[in-house]
Structures are given as C-alpha cells and as structure tokens.
C-alpha positions as a printed Julia matrix, in Angstrom:
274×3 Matrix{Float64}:
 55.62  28.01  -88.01
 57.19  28.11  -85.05
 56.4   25.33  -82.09
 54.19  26.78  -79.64
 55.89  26.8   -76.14
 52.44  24.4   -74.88
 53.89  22.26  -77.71
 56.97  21.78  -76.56
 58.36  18.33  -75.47
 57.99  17.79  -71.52
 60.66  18.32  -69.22
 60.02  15.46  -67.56
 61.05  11.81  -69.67
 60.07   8.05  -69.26
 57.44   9.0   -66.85
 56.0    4.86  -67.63
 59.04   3.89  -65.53
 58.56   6.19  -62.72
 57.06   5.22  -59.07
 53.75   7.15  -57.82
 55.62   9.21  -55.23
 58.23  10.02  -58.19
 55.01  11.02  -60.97
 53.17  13.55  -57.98
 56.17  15.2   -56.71
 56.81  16.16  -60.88
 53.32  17.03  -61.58
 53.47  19.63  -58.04
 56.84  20.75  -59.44
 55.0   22.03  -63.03
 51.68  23.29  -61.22
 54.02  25.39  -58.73
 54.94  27.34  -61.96
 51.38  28.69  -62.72
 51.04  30.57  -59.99
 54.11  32.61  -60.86
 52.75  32.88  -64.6
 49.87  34.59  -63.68
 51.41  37.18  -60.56
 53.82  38.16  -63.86
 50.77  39.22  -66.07
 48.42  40.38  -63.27
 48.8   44.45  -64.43
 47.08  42.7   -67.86
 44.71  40.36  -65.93
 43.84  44.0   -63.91
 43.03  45.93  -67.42
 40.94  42.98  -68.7
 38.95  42.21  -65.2
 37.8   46.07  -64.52
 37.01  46.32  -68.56
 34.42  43.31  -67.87
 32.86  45.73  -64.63
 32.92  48.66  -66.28
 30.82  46.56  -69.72
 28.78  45.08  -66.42
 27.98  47.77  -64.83
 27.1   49.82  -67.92
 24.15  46.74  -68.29
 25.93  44.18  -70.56
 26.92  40.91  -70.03
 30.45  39.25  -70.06
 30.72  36.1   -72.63
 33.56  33.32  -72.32
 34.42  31.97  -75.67
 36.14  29.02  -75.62
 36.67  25.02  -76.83
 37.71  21.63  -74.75
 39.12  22.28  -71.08
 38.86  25.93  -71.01
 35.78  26.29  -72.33
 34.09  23.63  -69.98
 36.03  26.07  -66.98
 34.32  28.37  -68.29
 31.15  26.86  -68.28
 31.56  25.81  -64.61
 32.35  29.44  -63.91
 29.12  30.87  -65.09
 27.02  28.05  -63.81
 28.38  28.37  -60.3
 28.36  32.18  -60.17
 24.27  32.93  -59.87
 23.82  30.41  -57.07
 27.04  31.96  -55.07
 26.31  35.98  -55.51
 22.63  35.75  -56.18
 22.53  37.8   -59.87
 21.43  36.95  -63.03
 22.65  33.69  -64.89
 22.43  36.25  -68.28
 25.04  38.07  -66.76
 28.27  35.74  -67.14
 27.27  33.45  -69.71
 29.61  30.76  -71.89
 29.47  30.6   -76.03
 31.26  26.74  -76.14
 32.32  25.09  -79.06
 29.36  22.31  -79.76
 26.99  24.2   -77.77
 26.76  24.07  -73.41
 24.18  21.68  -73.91
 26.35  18.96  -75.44
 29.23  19.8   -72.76
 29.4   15.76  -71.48
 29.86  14.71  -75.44
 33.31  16.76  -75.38
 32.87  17.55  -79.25
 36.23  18.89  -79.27
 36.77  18.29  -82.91
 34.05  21.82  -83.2
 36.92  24.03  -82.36
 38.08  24.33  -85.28
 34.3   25.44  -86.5
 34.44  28.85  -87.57
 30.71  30.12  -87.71
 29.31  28.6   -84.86
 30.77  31.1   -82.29
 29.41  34.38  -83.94
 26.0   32.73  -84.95
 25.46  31.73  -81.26
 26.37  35.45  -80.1
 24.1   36.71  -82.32
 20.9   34.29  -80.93
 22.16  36.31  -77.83
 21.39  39.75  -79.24
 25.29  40.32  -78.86
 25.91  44.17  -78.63
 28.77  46.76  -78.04
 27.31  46.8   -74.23
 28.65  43.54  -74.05
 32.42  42.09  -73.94
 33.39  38.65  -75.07
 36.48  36.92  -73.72
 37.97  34.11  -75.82
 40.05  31.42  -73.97
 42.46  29.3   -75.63
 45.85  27.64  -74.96
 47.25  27.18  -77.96
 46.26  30.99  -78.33
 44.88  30.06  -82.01
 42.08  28.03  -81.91
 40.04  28.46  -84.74
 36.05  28.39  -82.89
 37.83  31.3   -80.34
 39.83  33.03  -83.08
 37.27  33.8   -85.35
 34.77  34.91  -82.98
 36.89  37.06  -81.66
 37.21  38.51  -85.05
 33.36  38.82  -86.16
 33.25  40.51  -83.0
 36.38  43.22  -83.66
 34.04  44.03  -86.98
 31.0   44.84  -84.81
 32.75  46.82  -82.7
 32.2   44.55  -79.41
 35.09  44.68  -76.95
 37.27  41.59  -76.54
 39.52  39.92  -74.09
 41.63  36.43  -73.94
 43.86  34.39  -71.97
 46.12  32.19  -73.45
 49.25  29.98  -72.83
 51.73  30.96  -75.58
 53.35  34.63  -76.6
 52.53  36.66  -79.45
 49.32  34.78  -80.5
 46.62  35.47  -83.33
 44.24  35.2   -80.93
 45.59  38.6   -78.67
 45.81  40.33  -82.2
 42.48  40.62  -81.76
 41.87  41.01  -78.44
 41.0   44.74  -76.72
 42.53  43.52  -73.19
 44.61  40.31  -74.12
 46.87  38.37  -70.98
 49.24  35.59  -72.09
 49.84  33.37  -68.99
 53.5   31.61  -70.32
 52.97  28.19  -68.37
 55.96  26.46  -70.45
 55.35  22.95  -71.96
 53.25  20.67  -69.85
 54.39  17.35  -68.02
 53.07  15.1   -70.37
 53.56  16.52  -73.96
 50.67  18.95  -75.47
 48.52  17.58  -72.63
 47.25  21.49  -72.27
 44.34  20.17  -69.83
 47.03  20.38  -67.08
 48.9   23.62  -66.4
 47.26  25.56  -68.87
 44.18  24.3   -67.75
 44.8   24.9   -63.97
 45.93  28.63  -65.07
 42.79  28.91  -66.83
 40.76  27.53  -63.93
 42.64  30.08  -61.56
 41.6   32.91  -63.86
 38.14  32.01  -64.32
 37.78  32.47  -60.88
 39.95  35.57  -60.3
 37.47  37.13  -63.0
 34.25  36.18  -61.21
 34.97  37.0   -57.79
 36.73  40.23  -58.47
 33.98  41.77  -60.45
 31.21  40.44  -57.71
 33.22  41.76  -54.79
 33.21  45.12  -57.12
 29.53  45.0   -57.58
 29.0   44.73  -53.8
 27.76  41.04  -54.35
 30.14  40.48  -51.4
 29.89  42.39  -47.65
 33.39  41.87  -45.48
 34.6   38.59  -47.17
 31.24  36.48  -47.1
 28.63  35.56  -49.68
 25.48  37.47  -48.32
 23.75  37.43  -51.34
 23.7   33.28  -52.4
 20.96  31.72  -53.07
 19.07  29.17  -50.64
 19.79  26.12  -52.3
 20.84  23.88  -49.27
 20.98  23.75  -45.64
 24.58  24.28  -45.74
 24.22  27.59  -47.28
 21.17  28.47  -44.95
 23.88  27.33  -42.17
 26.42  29.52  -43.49
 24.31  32.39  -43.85
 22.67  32.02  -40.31
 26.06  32.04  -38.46
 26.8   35.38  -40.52
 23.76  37.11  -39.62
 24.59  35.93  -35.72
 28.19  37.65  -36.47
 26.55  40.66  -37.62
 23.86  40.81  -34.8
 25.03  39.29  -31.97
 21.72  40.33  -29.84
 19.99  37.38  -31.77
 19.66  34.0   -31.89
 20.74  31.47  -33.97
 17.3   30.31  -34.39
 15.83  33.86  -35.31
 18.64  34.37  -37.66
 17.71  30.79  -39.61
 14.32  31.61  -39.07
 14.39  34.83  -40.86
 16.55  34.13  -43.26
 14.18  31.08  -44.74
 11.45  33.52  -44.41
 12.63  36.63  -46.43
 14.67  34.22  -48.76
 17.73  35.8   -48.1
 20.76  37.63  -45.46
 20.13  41.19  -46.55
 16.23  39.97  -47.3
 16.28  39.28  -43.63
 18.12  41.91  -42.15
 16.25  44.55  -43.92
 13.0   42.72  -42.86
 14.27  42.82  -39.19
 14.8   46.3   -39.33
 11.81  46.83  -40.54
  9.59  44.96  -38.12
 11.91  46.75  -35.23
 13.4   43.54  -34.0
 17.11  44.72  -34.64
C-alpha cells in the first residue's frame, strides 16, 4: 500500500534544534497551504454543501461522522450552531467515535470500531431524508469508513472530506471533496493542517447552509439565541441599525421581552411603535 501523502515525512527536519521565531514562521508557512487546498476543491465543497440544504430543507438532518480531531470539530460545529442561528440542535448533529458524551476521554483507539457508527445512526431513526458526512484524514478510517458503507446499503446519501487522493472512504461517498494538504510539519501529526482544513470546512458547511435557510438577514445573526449580554448587545445595536427612529434602550428592551430580533421587530410592528 502506498504511503498516504498525510503520511509522508515533514518537510521541515530537526525542528528540536530550531529557535521559537524559526518553529512559527514554519508552522505559518504549512497552514498558508490549506487555504489554497480548499479554493482548488471548492466546485466539490459547492456539490456537497447545497446536497446537505436541499436533505435540510426537505426535513432531514445533516450527520458528521467522524473520529479524533475531526470528529471533535465536528462536534464543536453542531454544538455552536443552535445558539448562533437559533434552530434545532437535531438538525446538525455529530455520530463520534466513543460516543459525544465521552468527547474529553479522547477514546481514539474506537476508530477503528466498525459497528458503533451505524448502531448509533440507527438510535437516531437514520433515514434517506437524512445525509451523513464522514470526516477523516487519512481518508480510511475504519469507525467513518464503514458507516459510510451501512449507510450506501440503506440508501442514505453520503458526503466526506478528507486529506489524501483516491481514498476508500470517497468510494463511498455521494458528494466526496479531498482537500490535498501535503504531509504535515511534524510527521503524521494530522491534528495540524488537516485539522485546520477540517475546521475551515466545518464552518464553511454551517454558515453556508444557515445563510441559505435565511437564518442570516444582511450579514448578522438575527436569529441567536439570548444566552449573554453580549449577544443581547449585539442584537440591540442591529435592531438600532435597522430602525434608527428608536432607542437603544427600546431596542434592548424589546428584544429581552419578545426573546428575540425578529421576535421584537415583529412585536413592534405589531403594537404600532415602528
């Protein structure tokens, strides 16, 4: 078997020997490269991202499947999306090797279980409404792999990103992208590059599919969640933006009341003050 190209030895050598300034001026040289990786596959990152709205929009969910750094991404993804666009955590949810529940115990030795992924789709009442996207550097790990597969034999569509060409894992993918980030400054340490390109993809996916679903009006968050001041703060100075007859104070004062931006614009409306 060939060496995978996130196998390959580092470019960089005797990095114990090198100064500070020497070590971060290497590692900025490598993470200038994923960038570029991911503008070259963006027409595949395009097919994948509008298959997960059109599954959305049709009422199913989008799944990550993944193990060790980009599966906890992924986790951090879904966790941070219901607070930011105000929707439904069931919406963009994570199936992690050793469970999301035992993220801090990194139990990366479970990607190489091969049941767990489809038995935990199928406590979610996995469906064909639904699309699963498996993430996975090495573009063969085992937990992602054969999830991917189980699902391919229920007819659920399927997605990946990985970090090497021609891998099992976009066999059996629907809408696969393969982000070539090259070998990583320290040797197989895949939780840099391919771990920032996985990081930068989560995200694209997320915030592309909410701007879509009109979770997002101009370019600000009008739908998140109250959880702070500094979102109430945020939100408040928007809804001054967008109605410059009123007050700061009204604005914050509405917004706690009707829970919400739109909540209190709509409630504004209706009560004739704007």
């Amino acid at each position: 078997m060939a060496l995978r190209l996130t196998e390959q030895p580092s470019l960089h050598d005797h990095l114990e020997k090198k100064s500070v300034a020497e070590l971060i001026r290497e590692i900025n040289e490598e993470d200038k490269k994923v960038a570029l990786a991911i503008e070259a596959v963006l027409p595949d990152l395009e097919k994948l991202i509008s298959a997960i709205e059109n599954q959305i929009r049709g009422g199913g969910r989008m799944f990550y499947c993944g193990a060790g750094t980009g599966g906890k991404l992924a986790v951090l993804d879904t966790l941070e999306i219901p607070n930011t666009y105000g929707v439904s955590p069931e919406m963009f949810q994570c199936i992690l090797a050793g469970g999301v529940e035992n993220l801090v115990l990194d139990l990366e030795e479970m990607e190489d279980d091969i049941e767990e992924g489809w038995k935990l789709l199928e406590e979610k009442h996995i469906s064909p409404k639904d699309i699963v996207v498996g993430i996975s550097a090495s573009g063969n790990t085992p937990y992602v792999l054969s999830t991917l597969k189980a699902c391919r034999e229920h007819g659920i569509p399927t997605g990946s990103f990985v970090n090497n060409p021609d891998s099992p894992i976009s066999q059996y993918s629907d809408y696969p992208v393969e982000v070539i980030t090259g070998p990583e400054f320290i040797t197989g340490s895949t939780r840099m590059k391919s771990g920032t390109s996985q990081k930068l993809i989560c995200d694209m996916i997320s915030t592309t599919v909410m701007c879509r679903l009109g979770r997002v009006e101009g370019n600000r968050m009008v739908h998140a969640h109250l959880i702070n001041n500094k979102v109430v703060d945020r939100l408040t100075r928007t809804m001054v933006e967008r109605n410059p007859s009123l007050s700061y104070e009204v604005c914050e004062s509405a917004i706690k009341k009707y829970g919400g931006l739109t909540e209190a614009e709509k409630g504004l409306k209706e009560a004739r003050v704007i």
